[in-house]
Amino acid sequence: MPPPFQSLGNRHPSFLLRCCAPTNHNHHSSSLSAQRGNNIRVTMDRLTDAAHLMIVSDLDHTMVDHHDAENLSLLRFNALWEANYRNNSLLVFSTGRSPTLYKELRKEKPMLTPDITILSVGTEITYGNSMVPDNGWEEYLNHKWDRSIVTEETSMFSELKLQSETEQRPHKVSFYVQKDKARDITKALSTRLAERGLDVKIIYSGGMDLDILPQGAGKGQAMAYLLKKLKSKDKLPKNTLACGDSGNDAELFSIPDVYGVMVANAQEELLQWHAANAKDNPRIIHATGRCAAGIIEAIGHFNLGPNKSPRDVTGLLYSEGTGPAHKVVELYLFFEKWRRGEIDNTEATFAQINDFFCPSGILIHPSGVEKTLEDCVSSLKACYGDKKGTHFRVWVDQVIPTQLCSDSWLVRFKRWETSGEEQRHCCLTTILLTSKDAQCLKCGYVHQTLLDGLAKGSSSSTSFLFF
C-alpha cells in the first residue's frame, strides 16, 4: 500500500485515479433484485452507529418555500445539512406528493437527495437514489383495504372531484372537495366504507385535499414504522425532528419521543390540531421562521446540533478546525459568491482559495481534459462577478468523506449549478483532501463526471472548467 500522502506535489499516481474515479452511472446491474436489495441495505446500514439526528420533513411549504423565488431558506438548509449532518444523520422527506409529482418538484427546486422518501401521504416508503420500495410496508397496508370498493363508494358523492391520475396510488385515492363540505362528507364516507368491511383513514388538508388511505397508513405511521425498523437494527436515531405545515403532518407530531416543528407559515388546520392536542407539549414548537428557516430554528431550539448554516457566515470562509465535508461546502459557496460578485475582489480574498489548492494538483474536467489546479485557479480569477445579477447558484449534495489514511480524505458528492432560465447541470465530483487532523485541509485532486447528459465540450458545461 502506498505511504500516506505528505504532499501531492507533481505526483499523479495510478492508484489515485483508481480510487478517485467515480462509478460509471451508465452501468446496469445484471440482477435488478440484487441491486434493489443492496440499495436498501446501503441506505439502512450506511451509518455504523445510530444516527445523530433524523429529520423527517414535509416538502411543500415546509422544506420548500414556493414563495421564495431565490430558494434561499432551502439553500441555507442544504449547506447546513451537508456540512454538518450528512455523514452521521438521516434525511427523510415525507410528502403527500406521488412519485411523479415528487420527481417534478426535484427538477424545479434545489433539493437534497434524502436517504428515505415517504410518499403519497405515508402510503409508500422508498430507499436511496433509486427509490426502491419497502415491500413489507406495502403488504402491511393491504389489511382491510380494497381500492375498488373505495372507488365505488366515493363515486356516490358528486362533491368529490378526483385529483389527477398521477395522484391515484395503490393505497391512496385522492380528491378535491370544498372546505365547507369536507366534514359532512368525511363522516358519511367513513360510515359507508366501514359497512363495506374496510378500515380506512380519511385525511383532509390544505383546505381542499381529501385523501382516503388504509387505516394503518399515514405520515406518522410510516415514520413509526421506520423508527421500529431502525431500532431492530440497534440504530434508533438519538434524536428525531418532525417538520410540517398542514393537517396531514399532524400525525408526525403524535409519535412519542419525537421533536416537532410547525413552521411559521403553518396552516390553520395544523395550528388548531396543536391547540387541541399538544399545546402543552414542550417538544413541539411553532417556529418564527418560514419553511426551511423554521427547521433550522428548531435544530437550535432543541439543541440537536449545529444550527448556523455556512451560507450565513460572513468574512473568511476557510476557517480553522472544520472537517472535509464542511470544507467542500465552503469551497462551492466561495465559488458561487465569487462569480456573483458578492465578496470583495481583493488579493487577500482570492488568496483564500489559492491557498486551498495544491498548485501542481490535477483537475479532470467532464470532457476528459486534464488541467493543473493552478491553471484552474488563474482562470477563476478572471470570472469575478460574471454572474452578477443572475440567479446563478451552486449547491452540493450527498457529501460523503472517506478517510483513506491519517492525513487524507476522499470526498464524493454531487455538485449542482443553475443560472437563470438555463438548464441545471450536475457533476459527480471526487476531491482528495490532505492535511493533519483535518486542520488546514488542502485539495490536490478533482475529478468530475457530468451526470445530466450534456455533450462533452458543450458550451453549457464550460463553468465546470473551474471546480
PDB file of N, CA, C and O in Angstrom, residues 63-136:
ATOM      1  N   MET A  63     -40.247  22.181   3.891  1.00  0.00           N
ATOM      2  CA  MET A  63     -38.860  22.258   3.438  1.00  0.00           C
ATOM      3  C   MET A  63     -38.736  23.222   2.261  1.00  0.00           C
ATOM      4  O   MET A  63     -37.770  23.980   2.140  1.00  0.00           O
ATOM      5  N   VAL A  64     -39.733  23.220   1.382  1.00  0.00           N
ATOM      6  CA  VAL A  64     -39.700  24.036   0.163  1.00  0.00           C
ATOM      7  C   VAL A  64     -40.665  25.212   0.296  1.00  0.00           C
ATOM      8  O   VAL A  64     -41.860  25.022   0.549  1.00  0.00           O
ATOM      9  N   ASP A  65     -40.140  26.421   0.135  1.00  0.00           N
ATOM     10  CA  ASP A  65     -40.948  27.636   0.201  1.00  0.00           C
ATOM     11  C   ASP A  65     -41.263  28.091  -1.224  1.00  0.00           C
ATOM     12  O   ASP A  65     -40.398  28.628  -1.918  1.00  0.00           O
ATOM     13  N   HIS A  66     -42.494  27.895  -1.655  1.00  0.00           N
ATOM     14  CA  HIS A  66     -42.868  28.244  -3.021  1.00  0.00           C
ATOM     15  C   HIS A  66     -43.015  29.753  -3.223  1.00  0.00           C
ATOM     16  O   HIS A  66     -43.212  30.216  -4.346  1.00  0.00           O
ATOM     17  N   HIS A  67     -42.920  30.523  -2.142  1.00  0.00           N
ATOM     18  CA  HIS A  67     -42.982  31.983  -2.248  1.00  0.00           C
ATOM     19  C   HIS A  67     -41.586  32.604  -2.217  1.00  0.00           C
ATOM     20  O   HIS A  67     -41.458  33.828  -2.207  1.00  0.00           O
ATOM     21  N   ASP A  68     -40.569  31.762  -2.180  1.00  0.00           N
ATOM     22  CA  ASP A  68     -39.177  32.227  -2.138  1.00  0.00           C
ATOM     23  C   ASP A  68     -38.531  31.927  -3.484  1.00  0.00           C
ATOM     24  O   ASP A  68     -38.020  30.829  -3.708  1.00  0.00           O
ATOM     25  N   ALA A  69     -38.584  32.900  -4.389  1.00  0.00           N
ATOM     26  CA  ALA A  69     -38.078  32.693  -5.747  1.00  0.00           C
ATOM     27  C   ALA A  69     -36.595  32.357  -5.778  1.00  0.00           C
ATOM     28  O   ALA A  69     -36.122  31.638  -6.657  1.00  0.00           O
ATOM     29  N   GLU A  70     -35.837  32.867  -4.791  1.00  0.00           N
ATOM     30  CA  GLU A  70     -34.400  32.618  -4.743  1.00  0.00           C
ATOM     31  C   GLU A  70     -34.064  31.317  -4.014  1.00  0.00           C
ATOM     32  O   GLU A  70     -32.906  30.900  -3.990  1.00  0.00           O
ATOM     33  N   ASN A  71     -35.064  30.692  -3.396  1.00  0.00           N
ATOM     34  CA  ASN A  71     -34.859  29.436  -2.654  1.00  0.00           C
ATOM     35  C   ASN A  71     -33.795  29.554  -1.563  1.00  0.00           C
ATOM     36  O   ASN A  71     -33.079  28.593  -1.262  1.00  0.00           O
ATOM     37  N   LEU A  72     -33.701  30.735  -0.960  1.00  0.00           N
ATOM     38  CA  LEU A  72     -32.608  30.981  -0.015  1.00  0.00           C
ATOM     39  C   LEU A  72     -32.718  30.138   1.246  1.00  0.00           C
ATOM     40  O   LEU A  72     -31.702  29.630   1.742  1.00  0.00           O
ATOM     41  N   SER A  73     -33.930  29.977   1.796  1.00  0.00           N
ATOM     42  CA  SER A  73     -34.037  29.187   3.023  1.00  0.00           C
ATOM     43  C   SER A  73     -33.699  27.728   2.755  1.00  0.00           C
ATOM     44  O   SER A  73     -33.048  27.065   3.577  1.00  0.00           O
ATOM     45  N   LEU A  74     -34.097  27.211   1.607  1.00  0.00           N
ATOM     46  CA  LEU A  74     -33.771  25.835   1.240  1.00  0.00           C
ATOM     47  C   LEU A  74     -32.269  25.671   1.031  1.00  0.00           C
ATOM     48  O   LEU A  74     -31.660  24.701   1.502  1.00  0.00           O
ATOM     49  N   LEU A  75     -31.648  26.620   0.353  1.00  0.00           N
ATOM     50  CA  LEU A  75     -30.197  26.555   0.136  1.00  0.00           C
ATOM     51  C   LEU A  75     -29.428  26.680   1.449  1.00  0.00           C
ATOM     52  O   LEU A  75     -28.367  26.060   1.618  1.00  0.00           O
ATOM     53  N   ARG A  76     -29.966  27.467   2.393  1.00  0.00           N
ATOM     54  CA  ARG A  76     -29.331  27.569   3.711  1.00  0.00           C
ATOM     55  C   ARG A  76     -29.372  26.222   4.429  1.00  0.00           C
ATOM     56  O   ARG A  76     -28.390  25.792   5.029  1.00  0.00           O
ATOM     57  N   PHE A  77     -30.531  25.551   4.358  1.00  0.00           N
ATOM     58  CA  PHE A  77     -30.637  24.231   4.987  1.00  0.00           C
ATOM     59  C   PHE A  77     -29.695  23.244   4.303  1.00  0.00           C
ATOM     60  O   PHE A  77     -29.011  22.457   4.973  1.00  0.00           O
ATOM     61  N   ASN A  78     -29.657  23.264   2.977  1.00  0.00           N
ATOM     62  CA  ASN A  78     -28.786  22.348   2.245  1.00  0.00           C
ATOM     63  C   ASN A  78     -27.341  22.452   2.717  1.00  0.00           C
ATOM     64  O   ASN A  78     -26.662  21.440   2.966  1.00  0.00           O
ATOM     65  N   ALA A  79     -26.848  23.678   2.829  1.00  0.00           N
ATOM     66  CA  ALA A  79     -25.459  23.888   3.239  1.00  0.00           C
ATOM     67  C   ALA A  79     -25.233  23.396   4.664  1.00  0.00           C
ATOM     68  O   ALA A  79     -24.197  22.782   4.974  1.00  0.00           O
ATOM     69  N   LEU A  80     -26.190  23.672   5.555  1.00  0.00           N
ATOM     70  CA  LEU A  80     -26.073  23.218   6.942  1.00  0.00           C
ATOM     71  C   LEU A  80     -26.037  21.698   7.016  1.00  0.00           C
ATOM     72  O   LEU A  80     -25.193  21.121   7.722  1.00  0.00           O
ATOM     73  N   TRP A  81     -26.934  21.049   6.294  1.00  0.00           N
ATOM     74  CA  TRP A  81     -27.025  19.594   6.363  1.00  0.00           C
ATOM     75  C   TRP A  81     -25.768  18.922   5.804  1.00  0.00           C
ATOM     76  O   TRP A  81     -25.204  18.019   6.421  1.00  0.00           O
ATOM     77  N   GLU A  82     -25.332  19.364   4.639  1.00  0.00           N
ATOM     78  CA  GLU A  82     -24.173  18.724   4.011  1.00  0.00           C
ATOM     79  C   GLU A  82     -22.885  18.988   4.779  1.00  0.00           C
ATOM     80  O   GLU A  82     -22.002  18.128   4.828  1.00  0.00           O
ATOM     81  N   ALA A  83     -22.763  20.138   5.400  1.00  0.00           N
ATOM     82  CA  ALA A  83     -21.545  20.471   6.137  1.00  0.00           C
ATOM     83  C   ALA A  83     -21.458  19.751   7.471  1.00  0.00           C
ATOM     84  O   ALA A  83     -20.368  19.376   7.918  1.00  0.00           O
ATOM     85  N   ASN A  84     -22.614  19.523   8.116  1.00  0.00           N
ATOM     86  CA  ASN A  84     -22.585  19.060   9.499  1.00  0.00           C
ATOM     87  C   ASN A  84     -23.307  17.747   9.791  1.00  0.00           C
ATOM     88  O   ASN A  84     -23.054  17.133  10.825  1.00  0.00           O
ATOM     89  N   TYR A  85     -24.218  17.314   8.912  1.00  0.00           N
ATOM     90  CA  TYR A  85     -25.087  16.198   9.280  1.00  0.00           C
ATOM     91  C   TYR A  85     -25.080  15.009   8.328  1.00  0.00           C
ATOM     92  O   TYR A  85     -25.341  13.879   8.736  1.00  0.00           O
ATOM     93  N   ARG A  86     -24.827  15.233   7.045  1.00  0.00           N
ATOM     94  CA  ARG A  86     -24.982  14.162   6.061  1.00  0.00           C
ATOM     95  C   ARG A  86     -24.230  12.892   6.473  1.00  0.00           C
ATOM     96  O   ARG A  86     -24.737  11.782   6.312  1.00  0.00           O
ATOM     97  N   ASN A  87     -23.042  13.040   7.014  1.00  0.00           N
ATOM     98  CA  ASN A  87     -22.197  11.876   7.253  1.00  0.00           C
ATOM     99  C   ASN A  87     -22.619  11.047   8.454  1.00  0.00           C
ATOM    100  O   ASN A  87     -22.206   9.889   8.572  1.00  0.00           O
ATOM    101  N   ASN A  88     -23.444  11.612   9.366  1.00  0.00           N
ATOM    102  CA  ASN A  88     -23.793  10.849  10.565  1.00  0.00           C
ATOM    103  C   ASN A  88     -25.282  10.916  10.907  1.00  0.00           C
ATOM    104  O   ASN A  88     -25.680  10.575  12.012  1.00  0.00           O
ATOM    105  N   SER A  89     -26.111  11.360   9.957  1.00  0.00           N
ATOM    106  CA  SER A  89     -27.531  11.538  10.220  1.00  0.00           C
ATOM    107  C   SER A  89     -28.359  11.046   9.034  1.00  0.00           C
ATOM    108  O   SER A  89     -27.810  10.663   8.002  1.00  0.00           O
ATOM    109  N   LEU A  90     -29.675  11.057   9.204  1.00  0.00           N
ATOM    110  CA  LEU A  90     -30.583  10.592   8.157  1.00  0.00           C
ATOM    111  C   LEU A  90     -31.568  11.695   7.785  1.00  0.00           C
ATOM    112  O   LEU A  90     -32.158  12.330   8.660  1.00  0.00           O
ATOM    113  N   LEU A  91     -31.744  11.899   6.491  1.00  0.00           N
ATOM    114  CA  LEU A  91     -32.706  12.871   5.983  1.00  0.00           C
ATOM    115  C   LEU A  91     -33.864  12.115   5.333  1.00  0.00           C
ATOM    116  O   LEU A  91     -33.656  11.303   4.422  1.00  0.00           O
ATOM    117  N   VAL A  92     -35.075  12.377   5.823  1.00  0.00           N
ATOM    118  CA  VAL A  92     -36.266  11.711   5.309  1.00  0.00           C
ATOM    119  C   VAL A  92     -37.249  12.775   4.827  1.00  0.00           C
ATOM    120  O   VAL A  92     -37.602  13.685   5.575  1.00  0.00           O
ATOM    121  N   PHE A  93     -37.680  12.683   3.570  1.00  0.00           N
ATOM    122  CA  PHE A  93     -38.725  13.556   3.052  1.00  0.00           C
ATOM    123  C   PHE A  93     -40.048  12.804   3.146  1.00  0.00           C
ATOM    124  O   PHE A  93     -40.159  11.661   2.686  1.00  0.00           O
ATOM    125  N   SER A  94     -41.053  13.448   3.745  1.00  0.00           N
ATOM    126  CA  SER A  94     -42.373  12.849   3.884  1.00  0.00           C
ATOM    127  C   SER A  94     -43.383  13.775   3.226  1.00  0.00           C
ATOM    128  O   SER A  94     -43.649  14.867   3.724  1.00  0.00           O
ATOM    129  N   THR A  95     -43.941  13.351   2.114  1.00  0.00           N
ATOM    130  CA  THR A  95     -44.757  14.243   1.297  1.00  0.00           C
ATOM    131  C   THR A  95     -46.073  13.598   0.886  1.00  0.00           C
ATOM    132  O   THR A  95     -46.177  12.374   0.768  1.00  0.00           O
ATOM    133  N   GLY A  96     -47.063  14.423   0.663  1.00  0.00           N
ATOM    134  CA  GLY A  96     -48.321  13.952   0.108  1.00  0.00           C
ATOM    135  C   GLY A  96     -48.213  13.698  -1.385  1.00  0.00           C
ATOM    136  O   GLY A  96     -49.096  13.081  -1.987  1.00  0.00           O
ATOM    137  N   ARG A  97     -47.149  14.168  -2.004  1.00  0.00           N
ATOM    138  CA  ARG A  97     -46.973  14.019  -3.452  1.00  0.00           C
ATOM    139  C   ARG A  97     -46.781  12.557  -3.844  1.00  0.00           C
ATOM    140  O   ARG A  97     -46.162  11.782  -3.126  1.00  0.00           O
ATOM    141  N   SER A  98     -47.257  12.233  -5.026  1.00  0.00           N
ATOM    142  CA  SER A  98     -46.981  10.938  -5.634  1.00  0.00           C
ATOM    143  C   SER A  98     -45.531  10.930  -6.128  1.00  0.00           C
ATOM    144  O   SER A  98     -44.894  11.995  -6.210  1.00  0.00           O
ATOM    145  N   PRO A  99     -44.987   9.759  -6.482  1.00  0.00           N
ATOM    146  CA  PRO A  99     -43.635   9.736  -7.048  1.00  0.00           C
ATOM    147  C   PRO A  99     -43.483  10.662  -8.253  1.00  0.00           C
ATOM    148  O   PRO A  99     -42.452  11.318  -8.415  1.00  0.00           O
ATOM    149  N   THR A 100     -44.520  10.736  -9.099  1.00  0.00           N
ATOM    150  CA  THR A 100     -44.445  11.590 -10.296  1.00  0.00           C
ATOM    151  C   THR A 100     -44.282  13.057  -9.924  1.00  0.00           C
ATOM    152  O   THR A 100     -43.382  13.745 -10.433  1.00  0.00           O
ATOM    153  N   LEU A 101     -45.144  13.550  -9.038  1.00  0.00           N
ATOM    154  CA  LEU A 101     -45.061  14.962  -8.661  1.00  0.00           C
ATOM    155  C   LEU A 101     -43.840  15.255  -7.797  1.00  0.00           C
ATOM    156  O   LEU A 101     -43.304  16.365  -7.828  1.00  0.00           O
ATOM    157  N   TYR A 102     -43.397  14.272  -7.030  1.00  0.00           N
ATOM    158  CA  TYR A 102     -42.171  14.449  -6.248  1.00  0.00           C
ATOM    159  C   TYR A 102     -40.974  14.658  -7.176  1.00  0.00           C
ATOM    160  O   TYR A 102     -40.156  15.560  -6.967  1.00  0.00           O
ATOM    161  N   LYS A 103     -40.877  13.860  -8.213  1.00  0.00           N
ATOM    162  CA  LYS A 103     -39.763  13.990  -9.149  1.00  0.00           C
ATOM    163  C   LYS A 103     -39.832  15.319  -9.903  1.00  0.00           C
ATOM    164  O   LYS A 103     -38.793  15.912 -10.228  1.00  0.00           O
ATOM    165  N   GLU A 104     -41.051  15.791 -10.174  1.00  0.00           N
ATOM    166  CA  GLU A 104     -41.189  17.101 -10.815  1.00  0.00           C
ATOM    167  C   GLU A 104     -40.670  18.204  -9.903  1.00  0.00           C
ATOM    168  O   GLU A 104     -40.001  19.142 -10.357  1.00  0.00           O
ATOM    169  N   LEU A 105     -40.978  18.100  -8.608  1.00  0.00           N
ATOM    170  CA  LEU A 105     -40.503  19.103  -7.659  1.00  0.00           C
ATOM    171  C   LEU A 105     -38.985  19.115  -7.591  1.00  0.00           C
ATOM    172  O   LEU A 105     -38.363  20.181  -7.500  1.00  0.00           O
ATOM    173  N   ARG A 106     -38.380  17.960  -7.650  1.00  0.00           N
ATOM    174  CA  ARG A 106     -36.914  17.877  -7.603  1.00  0.00           C
ATOM    175  C   ARG A 106     -36.275  18.583  -8.796  1.00  0.00           C
ATOM    176  O   ARG A 106     -35.157  19.088  -8.689  1.00  0.00           O
ATOM    177  N   LYS A 107     -36.973  18.611  -9.921  1.00  0.00           N
ATOM    178  CA  LYS A 107     -36.450  19.295 -11.099  1.00  0.00           C
ATOM    179  C   LYS A 107     -36.598  20.806 -10.979  1.00  0.00           C
ATOM    180  O   LYS A 107     -35.863  21.559 -11.627  1.00  0.00           O
ATOM    181  N   GLU A 108     -37.561  21.242 -10.157  1.00  0.00           N
ATOM    182  CA  GLU A 108     -37.852  22.664 -10.041  1.00  0.00           C
ATOM    183  C   GLU A 108     -37.073  23.353  -8.936  1.00  0.00           C
ATOM    184  O   GLU A 108     -36.788  24.555  -9.035  1.00  0.00           O
ATOM    185  N   LYS A 109     -36.744  22.629  -7.887  1.00  0.00           N
ATOM    186  CA  LYS A 109     -36.151  23.234  -6.701  1.00  0.00           C
ATOM    187  C   LYS A 109     -34.799  22.592  -6.365  1.00  0.00           C
ATOM    188  O   LYS A 109     -34.578  21.415  -6.638  1.00  0.00           O
ATOM    189  N   PRO A 110     -33.893  23.362  -5.743  1.00  0.00           N
ATOM    190  CA  PRO A 110     -32.561  22.837  -5.396  1.00  0.00           C
ATOM    191  C   PRO A 110     -32.610  21.950  -4.149  1.00  0.00           C
ATOM    192  O   PRO A 110     -32.101  22.293  -3.088  1.00  0.00           O
ATOM    193  N   MET A 111     -33.215  20.782  -4.282  1.00  0.00           N
ATOM    194  CA  MET A 111     -33.420  19.885  -3.154  1.00  0.00           C
ATOM    195  C   MET A 111     -32.277  18.894  -3.002  1.00  0.00           C
ATOM    196  O   MET A 111     -31.679  18.463  -3.989  1.00  0.00           O
ATOM    197  N   LEU A 112     -32.002  18.528  -1.764  1.00  0.00           N
ATOM    198  CA  LEU A 112     -31.038  17.477  -1.498  1.00  0.00           C
ATOM    199  C   LEU A 112     -31.664  16.116  -1.797  1.00  0.00           C
ATOM    200  O   LEU A 112     -32.872  15.989  -1.942  1.00  0.00           O
ATOM    201  N   THR A 113     -30.819  15.100  -1.886  1.00  0.00           N
ATOM    202  CA  THR A 113     -31.290  13.730  -2.039  1.00  0.00           C
ATOM    203  C   THR A 113     -31.469  13.120  -0.655  1.00  0.00           C
ATOM    204  O   THR A 113     -30.509  13.035   0.109  1.00  0.00           O
ATOM    205  N   PRO A 114     -32.688  12.712  -0.305  1.00  0.00           N
ATOM    206  CA  PRO A 114     -32.900  12.141   1.019  1.00  0.00           C
ATOM    207  C   PRO A 114     -32.414  10.698   1.086  1.00  0.00           C
ATOM    208  O   PRO A 114     -32.263  10.031   0.060  1.00  0.00           O
ATOM    209  N   ASP A 115     -32.194  10.215   2.290  1.00  0.00           N
ATOM    210  CA  ASP A 115     -31.865   8.803   2.474  1.00  0.00           C
ATOM    211  C   ASP A 115     -33.108   7.942   2.267  1.00  0.00           C
ATOM    212  O   ASP A 115     -33.034   6.843   1.715  1.00  0.00           O
ATOM    213  N   ILE A 116     -34.248   8.462   2.718  1.00  0.00           N
ATOM    214  CA  ILE A 116     -35.517   7.741   2.644  1.00  0.00           C
ATOM    215  C   ILE A 116     -36.599   8.720   2.199  1.00  0.00           C
ATOM    216  O   ILE A 116     -36.580   9.888   2.599  1.00  0.00           O
ATOM    217  N   THR A 117     -37.538   8.247   1.382  1.00  0.00           N
ATOM    218  CA  THR A 117     -38.632   9.093   0.931  1.00  0.00           C
ATOM    219  C   THR A 117     -39.962   8.434   1.284  1.00  0.00           C
ATOM    220  O   THR A 117     -40.191   7.270   0.926  1.00  0.00           O
ATOM    221  N   ILE A 118     -40.811   9.166   2.000  1.00  0.00           N
ATOM    222  CA  ILE A 118     -42.166   8.721   2.302  1.00  0.00           C
ATOM    223  C   ILE A 118     -43.094   9.502   1.380  1.00  0.00           C
ATOM    224  O   ILE A 118     -43.113  10.732   1.409  1.00  0.00           O
ATOM    225  N   LEU A 119     -43.853   8.792   0.557  1.00  0.00           N
ATOM    226  CA  LEU A 119     -44.647   9.421  -0.492  1.00  0.00           C
ATOM    227  C   LEU A 119     -46.129   9.150  -0.318  1.00  0.00           C
ATOM    228  O   LEU A 119     -46.542   8.282   0.450  1.00  0.00           O
ATOM    229  N   SER A 120     -46.939   9.897  -1.064  1.00  0.00           N
ATOM    230  CA  SER A 120     -48.374   9.656  -1.167  1.00  0.00           C
ATOM    231  C   SER A 120     -49.044   9.563   0.203  1.00  0.00           C
ATOM    232  O   SER A 120     -49.778   8.622   0.505  1.00  0.00           O
ATOM    233  N   VAL A 121     -48.771  10.567   1.047  1.00  0.00           N
ATOM    234  CA  VAL A 121     -49.345  10.671   2.389  1.00  0.00           C
ATOM    235  C   VAL A 121     -49.065   9.419   3.212  1.00  0.00           C
ATOM    236  O   VAL A 121     -49.950   8.869   3.868  1.00  0.00           O
ATOM    237  N   GLY A 122     -47.816   8.945   3.161  1.00  0.00           N
ATOM    238  CA  GLY A 122     -47.415   7.836   4.017  1.00  0.00           C
ATOM    239  C   GLY A 122     -47.816   6.464   3.532  1.00  0.00           C
ATOM    240  O   GLY A 122     -47.738   5.495   4.284  1.00  0.00           O
ATOM    241  N   THR A 123     -48.222   6.331   2.278  1.00  0.00           N
ATOM    242  CA  THR A 123     -48.596   5.007   1.777  1.00  0.00           C
ATOM    243  C   THR A 123     -47.454   4.324   1.028  1.00  0.00           C
ATOM    244  O   THR A 123     -47.564   3.145   0.684  1.00  0.00           O
ATOM    245  N   GLU A 124     -46.364   5.048   0.780  1.00  0.00           N
ATOM    246  CA  GLU A 124     -45.218   4.464   0.084  1.00  0.00           C
ATOM    247  C   GLU A 124     -43.930   4.899   0.786  1.00  0.00           C
ATOM    248  O   GLU A 124     -43.764   6.068   1.128  1.00  0.00           O
ATOM    249  N   ILE A 125     -43.038   3.941   1.003  1.00  0.00           N
ATOM    250  CA  ILE A 125     -41.725   4.214   1.577  1.00  0.00           C
ATOM    251  C   ILE A 125     -40.682   3.699   0.603  1.00  0.00           C
ATOM    252  O   ILE A 125     -40.736   2.540   0.172  1.00  0.00           O
ATOM    253  N   THR A 126     -39.737   4.557   0.226  1.00  0.00           N
ATOM    254  CA  THR A 126     -38.689   4.141  -0.699  1.00  0.00           C
ATOM    255  C   THR A 126     -37.318   4.524  -0.148  1.00  0.00           C
ATOM    256  O   THR A 126     -37.200   5.417   0.682  1.00  0.00           O
ATOM    257  N   TYR A 127     -36.297   3.834  -0.656  1.00  0.00           N
ATOM    258  CA  TYR A 127     -34.947   3.996  -0.136  1.00  0.00           C
ATOM    259  C   TYR A 127     -33.962   4.414  -1.224  1.00  0.00           C
ATOM    260  O   TYR A 127     -34.009   3.919  -2.351  1.00  0.00           O
ATOM    261  N   GLY A 128     -33.067   5.331  -0.854  1.00  0.00           N
ATOM    262  CA  GLY A 128     -31.922   5.651  -1.687  1.00  0.00           C
ATOM    263  C   GLY A 128     -32.236   6.400  -2.966  1.00  0.00           C
ATOM    264  O   GLY A 128     -33.367   6.798  -3.244  1.00  0.00           O
ATOM    265  N   ASN A 129     -31.193   6.575  -3.761  1.00  0.00           N
ATOM    266  CA  ASN A 129     -31.305   7.319  -5.016  1.00  0.00           C
ATOM    267  C   ASN A 129     -32.290   6.667  -5.984  1.00  0.00           C
ATOM    268  O   ASN A 129     -32.977   7.347  -6.746  1.00  0.00           O
ATOM    269  N   SER A 130     -32.350   5.348  -5.959  1.00  0.00           N
ATOM    270  CA  SER A 130     -33.209   4.625  -6.898  1.00  0.00           C
ATOM    271  C   SER A 130     -34.641   4.503  -6.409  1.00  0.00           C
ATOM    272  O   SER A 130     -35.489   3.945  -7.107  1.00  0.00           O
ATOM    273  N   MET A 131     -34.914   4.994  -5.205  1.00  0.00           N
ATOM    274  CA  MET A 131     -36.258   4.970  -4.628  1.00  0.00           C
ATOM    275  C   MET A 131     -36.857   3.560  -4.673  1.00  0.00           C
ATOM    276  O   MET A 131     -37.924   3.316  -5.219  1.00  0.00           O
ATOM    277  N   VAL A 132     -36.145   2.625  -4.070  1.00  0.00           N
ATOM    278  CA  VAL A 132     -36.583   1.233  -4.018  1.00  0.00           C
ATOM    279  C   VAL A 132     -37.684   1.088  -2.971  1.00  0.00           C
ATOM    280  O   VAL A 132     -37.521   1.505  -1.824  1.00  0.00           O
ATOM    281  N   PRO A 133     -38.831   0.514  -3.330  1.00  0.00           N
ATOM    282  CA  PRO A 133     -39.965   0.433  -2.389  1.00  0.00           C
ATOM    283  C   PRO A 133     -39.739  -0.560  -1.262  1.00  0.00           C
ATOM    284  O   PRO A 133     -39.035  -1.554  -1.417  1.00  0.00           O
ATOM    285  N   ASP A 134     -40.370  -0.281  -0.132  1.00  0.00           N
ATOM    286  CA  ASP A 134     -40.346  -1.173   1.017  1.00  0.00           C
ATOM    287  C   ASP A 134     -41.537  -2.121   0.882  1.00  0.00           C
ATOM    288  O   ASP A 134     -42.678  -1.757   1.154  1.00  0.00           O
ATOM    289  N   ASN A 135     -41.281  -3.355   0.470  1.00  0.00           N
ATOM    290  CA  ASN A 135     -42.361  -4.302   0.219  1.00  0.00           C
ATOM    291  C   ASN A 135     -43.102  -4.685   1.498  1.00  0.00           C
ATOM    292  O   ASN A 135     -44.303  -4.957   1.469  1.00  0.00           O
ATOM    293  N   GLY A 136     -42.401  -4.704   2.612  1.00  0.00           N
ATOM    294  CA  GLY A 136     -43.039  -5.040   3.880  1.00  0.00           C
ATOM    295  C   GLY A 136     -44.114  -4.031   4.250  1.00  0.00           C
ATOM    296  O   GLY A 136     -45.175  -4.396   4.773  1.00  0.00           O
TER     297      GLY A 136
END
